[in-house]
Amino acid sequence: MKSENIIYLDYNATAPLRVSAREALIEATKNAYNASSIHSLGRKGRSLIEQTREDLGKAINCPPAQIIFNSGATEGNNTVLKHFANETIITSAIEHPSVLESMPAAIRAPVLKNGVIDLDKLKELVKTHKPALVSIMAINNETGVIQPVKDIAEIAHNAGALYHCDGVQALGRIPLDMQDMGIDFLTLSAHKIGGPQGVGALAVRLCGENPILLQGGGQEKSQRAGTENVAGIASFGAALNETMSELNNYQNHYSALLKPIIETLNTMDGVTIHGLDAPRTANTLSFSIEGTSSETLLMSLDLEGIALSNGSACSSGKVEASYVLLAMGCSEKCAKAVLRVSAGYDTKRSDIDVFLQKLLKITERIRKK
Ligand code: PLP
């Protein structure tokens, strides 16, 4: 579902609700489903939740009983990080604010210039600080850079630490196999895959720890109190099944779709594509254009009916230099002249063509000033 007449290239921020997810959402709001009730409507609500749990378990190779539904990845990240509040945590300089701000005292491992975690530094930090938890994301939301999750898990486990992975931007884009990759805690969010906002999951491997943030009723096996969001979870399930059916061809599809952008940027002066030589998810492209500013580019593109962002989480409405790009060694100026294209299931080749046409025109105009 696309907003009328708007070319939407901001899928890493939130994806439009898929038609199947909308239908599941509407269907599951037709009755009063309280999954804890023992009457037939309660049992129907329960079965909708358990179906999604089973589907998600298959998608990430985790026993369904180890999956807790919650309000999204901010909650999932806070749940895990705060569980280890009294212990040493190593995270990275490029995590989402829901990791960094939930545990500001965590030690931050640096990244290389291409945005990949510096594994040698991580090994040193782990050896020196002996953390209880290592928390490093699978795919960065701003640059699309894919982290070596399996290596990170091995480094953490070899030092006796558990491994938490913010997998929000990875679900449906790369295979996420908790057992094979050695992920102890995995946070996910429905709205990044075309499910509804305000729904997510925390999957926990059998590792002897059961992080709990919200206490109260015994919902979610007493792991997460609060009446379950039955309709949201059912809708998450519908979005998940569609998303997983696209996984095999995902990288090829987006690599072909966004190729014209890379080709065009390569013809322009003063353009830096961030993380270009690193493994990246092909739907995401973050680049800086010298002589411009994110603010002016974003506003001008918005006036042309194109919605995208500079990539960094922003709640103030003001465009600030991205700490992710600064951590990658980008200058302040470069980090303030960045655009992030993030395409998704409804992006068409014609959207990319119009975007490029407008981008070239706008850049020329800004640079002339
Ligand atoms: N982690 C990453 C990498 C994200 O991109 C986001 C979304 O912006 C979050 C966590 C937070 O997710 P949610 O919106 O479900 O709280």
mmCIF file of C-alpha atoms and ligand atoms in Angstrom:
data_model
loop_
_atom_site.group_PDB
_atom_site.id
_atom_site.type_symbol
_atom_site.label_atom_id
_atom_site.label_comp_id
_atom_site.label_asym_id
_atom_site.label_seq_id
_atom_site.Cartn_x
_atom_site.Cartn_y
_atom_site.Cartn_z
ATOM 1 C CA MET A 1 0.000 0.000 0.000
ATOM 2 C CA LYS A 2 1.516 3.277 -1.080
ATOM 3 C CA SER A 3 0.487 6.692 0.159
ATOM 4 C CA GLU A 4 -1.127 8.486 -2.727
ATOM 5 C CA ASN A 5 1.298 10.106 -5.155
ATOM 6 C CA ILE A 6 4.221 9.823 -2.787
ATOM 7 C CA ILE A 7 7.325 7.954 -3.780
ATOM 8 C CA TYR A 8 8.293 6.266 -0.543
ATOM 9 C CA LEU A 9 11.964 5.383 -0.093
ATOM 10 C CA ASP A 10 12.128 5.231 3.700
ATOM 11 C CA TYR A 11 11.460 1.546 4.398
ATOM 12 C CA ASN A 12 14.198 1.281 7.024
ATOM 13 C CA ALA A 13 12.272 3.802 9.118
ATOM 14 C CA THR A 14 8.953 2.029 8.674
ATOM 15 C CA ALA A 15 7.411 -0.001 5.881
ATOM 16 C CA PRO A 16 3.867 0.570 4.681
ATOM 17 C CA LEU A 17 1.469 -2.052 6.001
ATOM 18 C CA ARG A 18 1.235 -4.976 3.579
ATOM 19 C CA VAL A 19 -2.223 -5.785 2.214
ATOM 20 C CA SER A 20 -2.096 -9.249 3.793
ATOM 21 C CA ALA A 21 -1.124 -7.701 7.144
ATOM 22 C CA ARG A 22 -3.968 -5.180 6.927
ATOM 23 C CA GLU A 23 -6.477 -7.930 6.165
ATOM 24 C CA ALA A 24 -5.212 -10.027 9.089
ATOM 25 C CA LEU A 25 -5.389 -6.963 11.343
ATOM 26 C CA ILE A 26 -8.967 -6.161 10.356
ATOM 27 C CA GLU A 27 -10.047 -9.796 10.658
ATOM 28 C CA ALA A 28 -8.574 -10.087 14.145
ATOM 29 C CA THR A 29 -10.332 -6.949 15.370
ATOM 30 C CA LYS A 30 -13.797 -8.216 14.431
ATOM 31 C CA ASN A 31 -14.212 -9.848 17.820
ATOM 32 C CA ALA A 32 -13.101 -9.319 21.398
ATOM 33 C CA TYR A 33 -10.109 -11.606 21.530
ATOM 34 C CA ASN A 34 -8.524 -11.778 24.951
ATOM 35 C CA ALA A 35 -6.040 -14.606 24.590
ATOM 36 C CA SER A 36 -6.051 -15.333 28.328
ATOM 37 C CA SER A 37 -9.806 -16.059 28.440
ATOM 38 C CA ILE A 38 -10.932 -19.662 28.373
ATOM 39 C CA HIS A 39 -14.086 -19.068 26.300
ATOM 40 C CA SER A 40 -14.094 -19.799 22.585
ATOM 41 C CA LEU A 41 -13.195 -16.225 21.581
ATOM 42 C CA GLY A 42 -10.272 -16.335 23.988
ATOM 43 C CA ARG A 43 -9.123 -19.617 22.466
ATOM 44 C CA LYS A 44 -9.394 -18.161 18.962
ATOM 45 C CA GLY A 45 -7.247 -15.198 20.067
ATOM 46 C CA ARG A 46 -4.738 -17.610 21.589
ATOM 47 C CA SER A 47 -4.554 -19.607 18.360
ATOM 48 C CA LEU A 48 -3.855 -16.460 16.310
ATOM 49 C CA ILE A 49 -0.938 -15.616 18.608
ATOM 50 C CA GLU A 50 0.423 -19.159 18.645
ATOM 51 C CA GLN A 51 0.303 -19.376 14.843
ATOM 52 C CA THR A 52 2.550 -16.313 14.539
ATOM 53 C CA ARG A 53 4.840 -17.673 17.254
ATOM 54 C CA GLU A 54 5.214 -20.908 15.324
ATOM 55 C CA ASP A 55 5.847 -19.128 12.017
ATOM 56 C CA LEU A 56 8.401 -16.829 13.616
ATOM 57 C CA GLY A 57 10.105 -19.773 15.298
ATOM 58 C CA LYS A 58 10.564 -21.379 11.872
ATOM 59 C CA ALA A 59 11.783 -18.129 10.321
ATOM 60 C CA ILE A 60 14.581 -17.618 12.878
ATOM 61 C CA ASN A 61 15.178 -21.225 13.949
ATOM 62 C CA CYS A 62 14.105 -20.794 17.543
ATOM 63 C CA PRO A 63 11.734 -22.983 19.583
ATOM 64 C CA PRO A 64 8.413 -21.068 19.558
ATOM 65 C CA ALA A 65 8.209 -21.352 23.351
ATOM 66 C CA GLN A 66 11.312 -19.144 23.529
ATOM 67 C CA ILE A 67 9.645 -16.239 21.696
ATOM 68 C CA ILE A 68 8.019 -13.385 23.618
ATOM 69 C CA PHE A 69 5.789 -10.883 21.827
ATOM 70 C CA ASN A 70 6.170 -7.265 22.880
ATOM 71 C CA SER A 71 5.714 -3.717 21.579
ATOM 72 C CA GLY A 72 8.736 -3.717 19.281
ATOM 73 C CA ALA A 73 12.478 -3.518 19.186
ATOM 74 C CA THR A 74 12.862 -0.558 21.537
ATOM 75 C CA GLU A 75 11.210 -2.659 24.222
ATOM 76 C CA GLY A 76 13.145 -5.775 23.218
ATOM 77 C CA ASN A 77 16.477 -3.969 23.348
ATOM 78 C CA ASN A 78 15.660 -2.344 26.695
ATOM 79 C CA THR A 79 14.519 -5.692 28.108
ATOM 80 C CA VAL A 80 17.823 -7.377 27.336
ATOM 81 C CA LEU A 81 20.177 -4.497 28.147
ATOM 82 C CA LYS A 82 18.506 -3.640 31.456
ATOM 83 C CA HIS A 83 18.590 -7.308 32.508
ATOM 84 C CA PHE A 84 22.389 -6.980 32.507
ATOM 85 C CA ALA A 85 22.374 -3.502 34.084
ATOM 86 C CA ASN A 86 24.641 -4.511 36.967
ATOM 87 C CA GLU A 87 27.150 -6.274 34.763
ATOM 88 C CA THR A 88 29.597 -5.273 32.063
ATOM 89 C CA ILE A 89 28.130 -4.881 28.593
ATOM 90 C CA ILE A 90 30.010 -4.343 25.351
ATOM 91 C CA THR A 91 28.066 -2.862 22.492
ATOM 92 C CA SER A 92 29.134 -0.894 19.424
ATOM 93 C CA ALA A 93 29.351 2.758 18.438
ATOM 94 C CA ILE A 94 26.719 2.331 15.720
ATOM 95 C CA GLU A 95 23.828 0.731 17.604
ATOM 96 C CA HIS A 96 20.313 2.130 17.534
ATOM 97 C CA PRO A 97 19.547 4.639 20.334
ATOM 98 C CA SER A 98 17.295 2.030 21.980
ATOM 99 C CA VAL A 99 20.471 0.106 22.780
ATOM 100 C CA LEU A 100 22.833 3.011 23.427
ATOM 101 C CA GLU A 101 20.497 5.043 25.582
ATOM 102 C CA SER A 102 19.086 2.148 27.564
ATOM 103 C CA MET A 103 22.581 1.407 28.867
ATOM 104 C CA PRO A 104 24.813 4.492 28.436
ATOM 105 C CA ALA A 105 27.551 2.935 30.576
ATOM 106 C CA ALA A 106 28.111 0.095 28.079
ATOM 107 C CA ILE A 107 31.544 -0.024 26.465
ATOM 108 C CA ARG A 108 31.316 0.795 22.757
ATOM 109 C CA ALA A 109 33.387 -1.217 20.299
ATOM 110 C CA PRO A 110 34.551 0.843 17.297
ATOM 111 C CA VAL A 111 33.816 0.174 13.641
ATOM 112 C CA LEU A 112 36.149 0.256 10.661
ATOM 113 C CA LYS A 113 35.820 2.982 8.027
ATOM 114 C CA ASN A 114 33.447 0.782 6.042
ATOM 115 C CA GLY A 115 31.083 0.432 9.010
ATOM 116 C CA VAL A 116 31.943 -3.162 9.916
ATOM 117 C CA ILE A 117 32.734 -3.884 13.568
ATOM 118 C CA ASP A 118 36.477 -3.915 14.247
ATOM 119 C CA LEU A 119 36.704 -7.564 15.300
ATOM 120 C CA ASP A 120 40.305 -7.232 16.562
ATOM 121 C CA LYS A 121 39.291 -4.365 18.857
ATOM 122 C CA LEU A 122 36.226 -6.298 19.953
ATOM 123 C CA LYS A 123 38.432 -9.269 20.881
ATOM 124 C CA GLU A 124 40.710 -6.974 22.921
ATOM 125 C CA LEU A 125 37.768 -5.302 24.691
ATOM 126 C CA VAL A 126 36.173 -8.617 25.517
ATOM 127 C CA LYS A 127 39.479 -9.937 26.886
ATOM 128 C CA THR A 128 40.083 -6.847 29.014
ATOM 129 C CA HIS A 129 36.570 -6.234 30.345
ATOM 130 C CA LYS A 130 35.118 -9.753 30.538
ATOM 131 C CA PRO A 131 31.519 -8.675 29.789
ATOM 132 C CA ALA A 132 28.402 -10.634 30.657
ATOM 133 C CA LEU A 133 26.754 -9.449 27.433
ATOM 134 C CA VAL A 134 27.843 -8.370 23.958
ATOM 135 C CA SER A 135 25.148 -6.453 22.071
ATOM 136 C CA ILE A 136 25.807 -5.797 18.386
ATOM 137 C CA MET A 137 23.213 -5.388 15.639
ATOM 138 C CA ALA A 138 22.955 -7.562 12.501
ATOM 139 C CA ILE A 139 22.401 -4.781 9.945
ATOM 140 C CA ASN A 140 22.853 -1.078 10.515
ATOM 141 C CA ASN A 141 19.694 0.933 9.873
ATOM 142 C CA GLU A 142 21.535 3.937 8.383
ATOM 143 C CA THR A 143 24.108 2.339 6.099
ATOM 144 C CA GLY A 144 22.748 -1.161 5.557
ATOM 145 C CA VAL A 145 26.145 -2.607 6.501
ATOM 146 C CA ILE A 146 25.860 -6.266 7.519
ATOM 147 C CA GLN A 147 27.846 -7.254 10.599
ATOM 148 C CA PRO A 148 29.711 -10.570 10.920
ATOM 149 C CA VAL A 149 27.170 -11.889 13.403
ATOM 150 C CA LYS A 150 28.565 -15.420 13.631
ATOM 151 C CA ASP A 151 32.101 -14.154 14.364
ATOM 152 C CA ILE A 152 30.797 -11.709 16.959
ATOM 153 C CA ALA A 153 28.834 -14.489 18.680
ATOM 154 C CA GLU A 154 31.944 -16.662 18.745
ATOM 155 C CA ILE A 155 34.045 -13.883 20.276
ATOM 156 C CA ALA A 156 31.374 -13.275 22.926
ATOM 157 C CA HIS A 157 30.918 -16.963 23.747
ATOM 158 C CA ASN A 158 34.658 -17.665 23.884
ATOM 159 C CA ALA A 159 34.877 -15.005 26.586
ATOM 160 C CA GLY A 160 31.929 -16.469 28.519
ATOM 161 C CA ALA A 161 29.515 -13.681 27.480
ATOM 162 C CA LEU A 162 26.062 -14.007 25.974
ATOM 163 C CA TYR A 163 25.264 -12.391 22.632
ATOM 164 C CA HIS A 164 22.350 -10.054 21.943
ATOM 165 C CA CYS A 165 21.602 -9.113 18.353
ATOM 166 C CA ASP A 166 19.276 -6.316 17.260
ATOM 167 C CA GLY A 167 17.945 -8.057 14.178
ATOM 168 C CA VAL A 168 15.346 -5.450 13.213
ATOM 169 C CA GLN A 169 16.846 -4.547 9.845
ATOM 170 C CA ALA A 170 17.863 -8.117 9.066
ATOM 171 C CA LEU A 171 14.569 -9.997 9.225
ATOM 172 C CA GLY A 172 13.656 -11.055 5.692
ATOM 173 C CA ARG A 173 16.822 -9.534 4.233
ATOM 174 C CA ILE A 174 19.426 -12.073 5.257
ATOM 175 C CA PRO A 175 18.895 -15.526 6.751
ATOM 176 C CA LEU A 176 18.608 -15.246 10.542
ATOM 177 C CA ASP A 177 19.262 -18.601 12.164
ATOM 178 C CA MET A 178 19.636 -18.150 15.911
ATOM 179 C CA GLN A 179 21.142 -21.584 16.499
ATOM 180 C CA ASP A 180 23.607 -21.505 13.629
ATOM 181 C CA MET A 181 24.618 -17.886 14.225
ATOM 182 C CA GLY A 182 24.926 -18.290 17.996
ATOM 183 C CA ILE A 183 22.442 -15.532 18.869
ATOM 184 C CA ASP A 184 21.246 -15.756 22.474
ATOM 185 C CA PHE A 185 18.808 -12.819 22.351
ATOM 186 C CA LEU A 186 17.244 -11.528 19.134
ATOM 187 C CA THR A 187 15.065 -8.408 18.922
ATOM 188 C CA LEU A 188 12.617 -7.916 16.058
ATOM 189 C CA SER A 189 9.980 -5.423 15.025
ATOM 190 C CA ALA A 190 6.907 -5.975 12.834
ATOM 191 C CA HIS A 191 6.690 -2.540 11.220
ATOM 192 C CA LYS A 192 10.011 -2.894 9.417
ATOM 193 C CA ILE A 193 8.664 -5.799 7.372
ATOM 194 C CA GLY A 194 5.242 -4.418 6.500
ATOM 195 C CA GLY A 195 3.510 -5.425 9.719
ATOM 196 C CA PRO A 196 1.894 -2.998 12.142
ATOM 197 C CA GLN A 197 3.741 -0.510 14.345
ATOM 198 C CA GLY A 198 3.928 -1.241 18.061
ATOM 199 C CA VAL A 199 4.427 -5.008 17.758
ATOM 200 C CA GLY A 200 7.624 -7.005 17.957
ATOM 201 C CA ALA A 201 9.299 -9.987 19.501
ATOM 202 C CA LEU A 202 12.213 -10.984 21.659
ATOM 203 C CA ALA A 203 13.560 -14.468 21.022
ATOM 204 C CA VAL A 204 15.719 -16.015 23.714
ATOM 205 C CA ARG A 205 17.898 -19.083 23.255
ATOM 206 C CA LEU A 206 18.017 -21.591 26.099
ATOM 207 C CA CYS A 207 20.939 -19.870 27.765
ATOM 208 C CA GLY A 208 19.931 -19.757 31.419
ATOM 209 C CA GLU A 209 18.710 -16.126 31.317
ATOM 210 C CA ASN A 210 15.107 -14.910 31.042
ATOM 211 C CA PRO A 211 15.050 -11.131 30.768
ATOM 212 C CA ILE A 212 11.796 -9.538 31.912
ATOM 213 C CA LEU A 213 11.001 -5.838 31.693
ATOM 214 C CA LEU A 214 7.274 -5.630 32.338
ATOM 215 C CA GLN A 215 5.759 -7.369 35.324
ATOM 216 C CA GLY A 216 2.094 -7.769 36.176
ATOM 217 C CA GLY A 217 -0.276 -10.356 34.702
ATOM 218 C CA GLY A 218 1.081 -13.718 33.670
ATOM 219 C CA GLN A 219 0.887 -13.119 29.931
ATOM 220 C CA GLU A 220 3.576 -14.496 27.630
ATOM 221 C CA LYS A 221 4.450 -17.141 30.217
ATOM 222 C CA SER A 222 5.068 -14.366 32.748
ATOM 223 C CA GLN A 223 7.880 -13.028 30.578
ATOM 224 C CA ARG A 224 6.005 -9.926 29.426
ATOM 225 C CA ALA A 225 2.975 -8.687 31.297
ATOM 226 C CA GLY A 226 0.122 -6.885 29.566
ATOM 227 C CA THR A 227 -2.861 -8.016 27.515
ATOM 228 C CA GLU A 228 -1.524 -9.391 24.264
ATOM 229 C CA ASN A 229 -1.965 -7.354 21.087
ATOM 230 C CA VAL A 230 -3.811 -10.191 19.343
ATOM 231 C CA ALA A 231 -4.628 -8.317 16.142
ATOM 232 C CA GLY A 232 -1.131 -6.836 15.929
ATOM 233 C CA ILE A 233 0.496 -10.224 16.417
ATOM 234 C CA ALA A 234 -1.782 -11.880 13.824
ATOM 235 C CA SER A 235 -0.927 -9.079 11.396
ATOM 236 C CA PHE A 236 2.802 -9.457 12.198
ATOM 237 C CA GLY A 237 2.416 -13.132 11.240
ATOM 238 C CA ALA A 238 0.865 -12.278 7.864
ATOM 239 C CA ALA A 239 3.630 -9.764 7.097
ATOM 240 C CA LEU A 240 6.254 -12.261 8.221
ATOM 241 C CA ASN A 241 5.034 -15.028 5.931
ATOM 242 C CA GLU A 242 5.057 -12.734 2.916
ATOM 243 C CA THR A 243 8.453 -11.345 3.890
ATOM 244 C CA MET A 244 10.002 -14.781 4.279
ATOM 245 C CA SER A 245 8.699 -15.835 0.866
ATOM 246 C CA GLU A 246 10.775 -12.984 -0.621
ATOM 247 C CA LEU A 247 13.997 -13.797 1.257
ATOM 248 C CA ASN A 248 15.719 -16.004 -1.317
ATOM 249 C CA ASN A 249 15.615 -13.391 -4.040
ATOM 250 C CA TYR A 250 15.806 -10.335 -1.765
ATOM 251 C CA GLN A 251 19.411 -9.217 -2.313
ATOM 252 C CA ASN A 252 19.379 -9.867 -6.082
ATOM 253 C CA HIS A 253 16.130 -8.000 -6.503
ATOM 254 C CA TYR A 254 17.247 -4.855 -4.639
ATOM 255 C CA SER A 255 20.721 -4.912 -6.059
ATOM 256 C CA ALA A 256 19.191 -4.670 -9.575
ATOM 257 C CA LEU A 257 16.597 -2.100 -8.459
ATOM 258 C CA LEU A 258 19.106 0.296 -6.872
ATOM 259 C CA LYS A 259 21.888 -0.224 -9.421
ATOM 260 C CA PRO A 260 20.909 2.904 -11.400
ATOM 261 C CA ILE A 261 21.387 4.996 -8.247
ATOM 262 C CA ILE A 262 24.932 3.727 -7.731
ATOM 263 C CA GLU A 263 25.691 4.234 -11.432
ATOM 264 C CA THR A 264 24.382 7.805 -11.345
ATOM 265 C CA LEU A 265 26.176 8.666 -8.093
ATOM 266 C CA ASN A 266 29.404 7.382 -9.653
ATOM 267 C CA THR A 267 29.071 10.001 -12.406
ATOM 268 C CA MET A 268 28.669 12.862 -9.913
ATOM 269 C CA ASP A 269 31.506 14.824 -8.300
ATOM 270 C CA GLY A 270 31.943 14.903 -4.539
ATOM 271 C CA VAL A 271 29.748 11.925 -3.703
ATOM 272 C CA THR A 272 30.657 9.361 -1.030
ATOM 273 C CA ILE A 273 28.674 6.141 -0.744
ATOM 274 C CA HIS A 274 28.949 4.901 2.823
ATOM 275 C CA GLY A 275 29.995 1.311 3.446
ATOM 276 C CA LEU A 276 30.214 0.616 -0.283
ATOM 277 C CA ASP A 277 33.008 -1.944 0.084
ATOM 278 C CA ALA A 278 31.369 -3.716 3.037
ATOM 279 C CA PRO A 279 28.744 -6.465 2.895
ATOM 280 C CA ARG A 280 25.498 -4.477 2.712
ATOM 281 C CA THR A 281 21.823 -5.120 2.343
ATOM 282 C CA ALA A 282 21.070 -4.051 -1.206
ATOM 283 C CA ASN A 283 17.833 -2.216 -0.394
ATOM 284 C CA THR A 284 19.765 0.478 1.506
ATOM 285 C CA LEU A 285 22.031 3.158 0.112
ATOM 286 C CA SER A 286 23.516 5.920 2.241
ATOM 287 C CA PHE A 287 25.520 8.641 0.512
ATOM 288 C CA SER A 288 26.780 12.167 1.074
ATOM 289 C CA ILE A 289 26.750 14.875 -1.581
ATOM 290 C CA GLU A 290 29.386 17.560 -1.083
ATOM 291 C CA GLY A 291 28.106 21.133 -1.239
ATOM 292 C CA THR A 292 24.611 20.174 -0.038
ATOM 293 C CA SER A 293 22.949 19.507 3.284
ATOM 294 C CA SER A 294 20.612 16.706 4.325
ATOM 295 C CA GLU A 295 18.075 19.252 5.477
ATOM 296 C CA THR A 296 17.857 21.069 2.133
ATOM 297 C CA LEU A 297 17.923 17.851 0.113
ATOM 298 C CA LEU A 298 15.204 16.227 2.199
ATOM 299 C CA MET A 299 12.945 19.284 2.113
ATOM 300 C CA SER A 300 13.406 19.780 -1.627
ATOM 301 C CA LEU A 301 12.711 16.101 -2.342
ATOM 302 C CA ASP A 302 9.679 16.208 -0.079
ATOM 303 C CA LEU A 303 8.305 19.124 -2.107
ATOM 304 C CA GLU A 304 8.678 16.888 -5.168
ATOM 305 C CA GLY A 305 6.662 14.143 -3.455
ATOM 306 C CA ILE A 306 9.601 11.916 -2.530
ATOM 307 C CA ALA A 307 9.856 10.695 1.060
ATOM 308 C CA LEU A 308 13.198 9.544 2.381
ATOM 309 C CA SER A 309 15.503 10.439 5.221
ATOM 310 C CA ASN A 310 19.091 10.956 6.191
ATOM 311 C CA GLY A 311 18.875 7.692 8.108
ATOM 312 C CA SER A 312 19.619 8.741 11.635
ATOM 313 C CA ALA A 313 16.952 8.407 14.293
ATOM 314 C CA CYS A 314 15.569 11.867 14.839
ATOM 315 C CA SER A 315 12.940 12.924 17.298
ATOM 316 C CA SER A 316 13.626 16.660 17.402
ATOM 317 C CA GLY A 317 12.667 17.336 13.797
ATOM 318 C CA LYS A 318 16.152 18.782 13.299
ATOM 319 C CA VAL A 319 18.709 17.082 11.064
ATOM 320 C CA GLU A 320 21.879 16.410 13.022
ATOM 321 C CA ALA A 321 25.181 14.815 12.004
ATOM 322 C CA SER A 322 24.808 11.065 12.165
ATOM 323 C CA TYR A 323 26.845 9.457 14.962
ATOM 324 C CA VAL A 324 27.017 6.295 12.876
ATOM 325 C CA LEU A 325 28.811 8.083 10.044
ATOM 326 C CA LEU A 326 31.034 9.984 12.499
ATOM 327 C CA ALA A 327 32.012 6.615 14.019
ATOM 328 C CA MET A 328 32.973 5.507 10.494
ATOM 329 C CA GLY A 329 35.403 8.414 10.270
ATOM 330 C CA CYS A 330 33.177 10.684 8.199
ATOM 331 C CA SER A 331 33.698 14.435 8.722
ATOM 332 C CA GLU A 332 30.935 16.438 10.399
ATOM 333 C CA LYS A 333 30.254 18.210 7.104
ATOM 334 C CA CYS A 334 29.964 14.935 5.203
ATOM 335 C CA ALA A 335 27.699 13.459 7.911
ATOM 336 C CA LYS A 336 25.399 16.469 7.542
ATOM 337 C CA ALA A 337 25.050 16.074 3.775
ATOM 338 C CA VAL A 338 23.745 12.526 3.744
ATOM 339 C CA LEU A 339 20.717 10.873 2.229
ATOM 340 C CA ARG A 340 19.537 7.339 2.833
ATOM 341 C CA VAL A 341 17.486 5.539 0.234
ATOM 342 C CA SER A 342 15.800 2.478 1.664
ATOM 343 C CA ALA A 343 13.582 0.600 -0.747
ATOM 344 C CA GLY A 344 11.008 -2.064 0.007
ATOM 345 C CA TYR A 345 8.402 -4.435 -1.303
ATOM 346 C CA ASP A 346 6.394 -1.795 -3.152
ATOM 347 C CA THR A 347 9.276 0.168 -4.703
ATOM 348 C CA LYS A 348 9.192 0.273 -8.500
ATOM 349 C CA ARG A 349 11.879 0.962 -11.063
ATOM 350 C CA SER A 350 9.914 4.075 -12.088
ATOM 351 C CA ASP A 351 10.182 5.379 -8.476
ATOM 352 C CA ILE A 352 13.963 5.106 -8.709
ATOM 353 C CA ASP A 353 14.014 6.857 -12.090
ATOM 354 C CA VAL A 354 11.927 9.793 -10.829
ATOM 355 C CA PHE A 355 14.033 10.023 -7.660
ATOM 356 C CA LEU A 356 17.248 10.219 -9.681
ATOM 357 C CA GLN A 357 15.885 12.795 -12.051
ATOM 358 C CA LYS A 358 14.787 15.030 -9.151
ATOM 359 C CA LEU A 359 17.954 14.431 -7.162
ATOM 360 C CA LEU A 360 20.186 15.591 -10.019
ATOM 361 C CA LYS A 361 18.085 18.715 -10.567
ATOM 362 C CA ILE A 362 17.970 19.594 -6.854
ATOM 363 C CA THR A 363 21.691 18.975 -6.314
ATOM 364 C CA GLU A 364 22.560 21.220 -9.219
ATOM 365 C CA ARG A 365 20.305 23.957 -7.864
ATOM 366 C CA ILE A 366 21.735 23.751 -4.315
ATOM 367 C CA ARG A 367 25.309 23.703 -5.543
ATOM 368 C CA LYS A 368 24.748 26.806 -7.686
ATOM 369 C CA LYS A 369 23.665 28.870 -4.676
HETATM 370 N N1 PLP B 1 16.764 -1.107 16.177
HETATM 371 C C1 PLP B 1 16.930 -0.715 14.914
HETATM 372 C C2 PLP B 1 18.183 -1.129 14.181
HETATM 373 C C3 PLP B 1 15.973 0.058 14.273
HETATM 374 O O1 PLP B 1 16.154 0.441 13.006
HETATM 375 C C4 PLP B 1 14.812 0.428 15.001
HETATM 376 C C5 PLP B 1 13.779 1.287 14.379
HETATM 377 O O2 PLP B 1 13.959 2.438 14.111
HETATM 378 C C6 PLP B 1 14.673 0.011 16.323
HETATM 379 C C7 PLP B 1 15.668 -0.766 16.879
HETATM 380 C C8 PLP B 1 13.468 0.372 17.144
HETATM 381 O O3 PLP B 1 12.376 -0.385 16.727
HETATM 382 P P1 PLP B 1 10.878 -0.073 17.180
HETATM 383 O O4 PLP B 1 10.395 1.019 16.303
HETATM 384 O O5 PLP B 1 10.153 -1.362 16.948
HETATM 385 O O6 PLP B 1 10.900 0.286 18.605
#
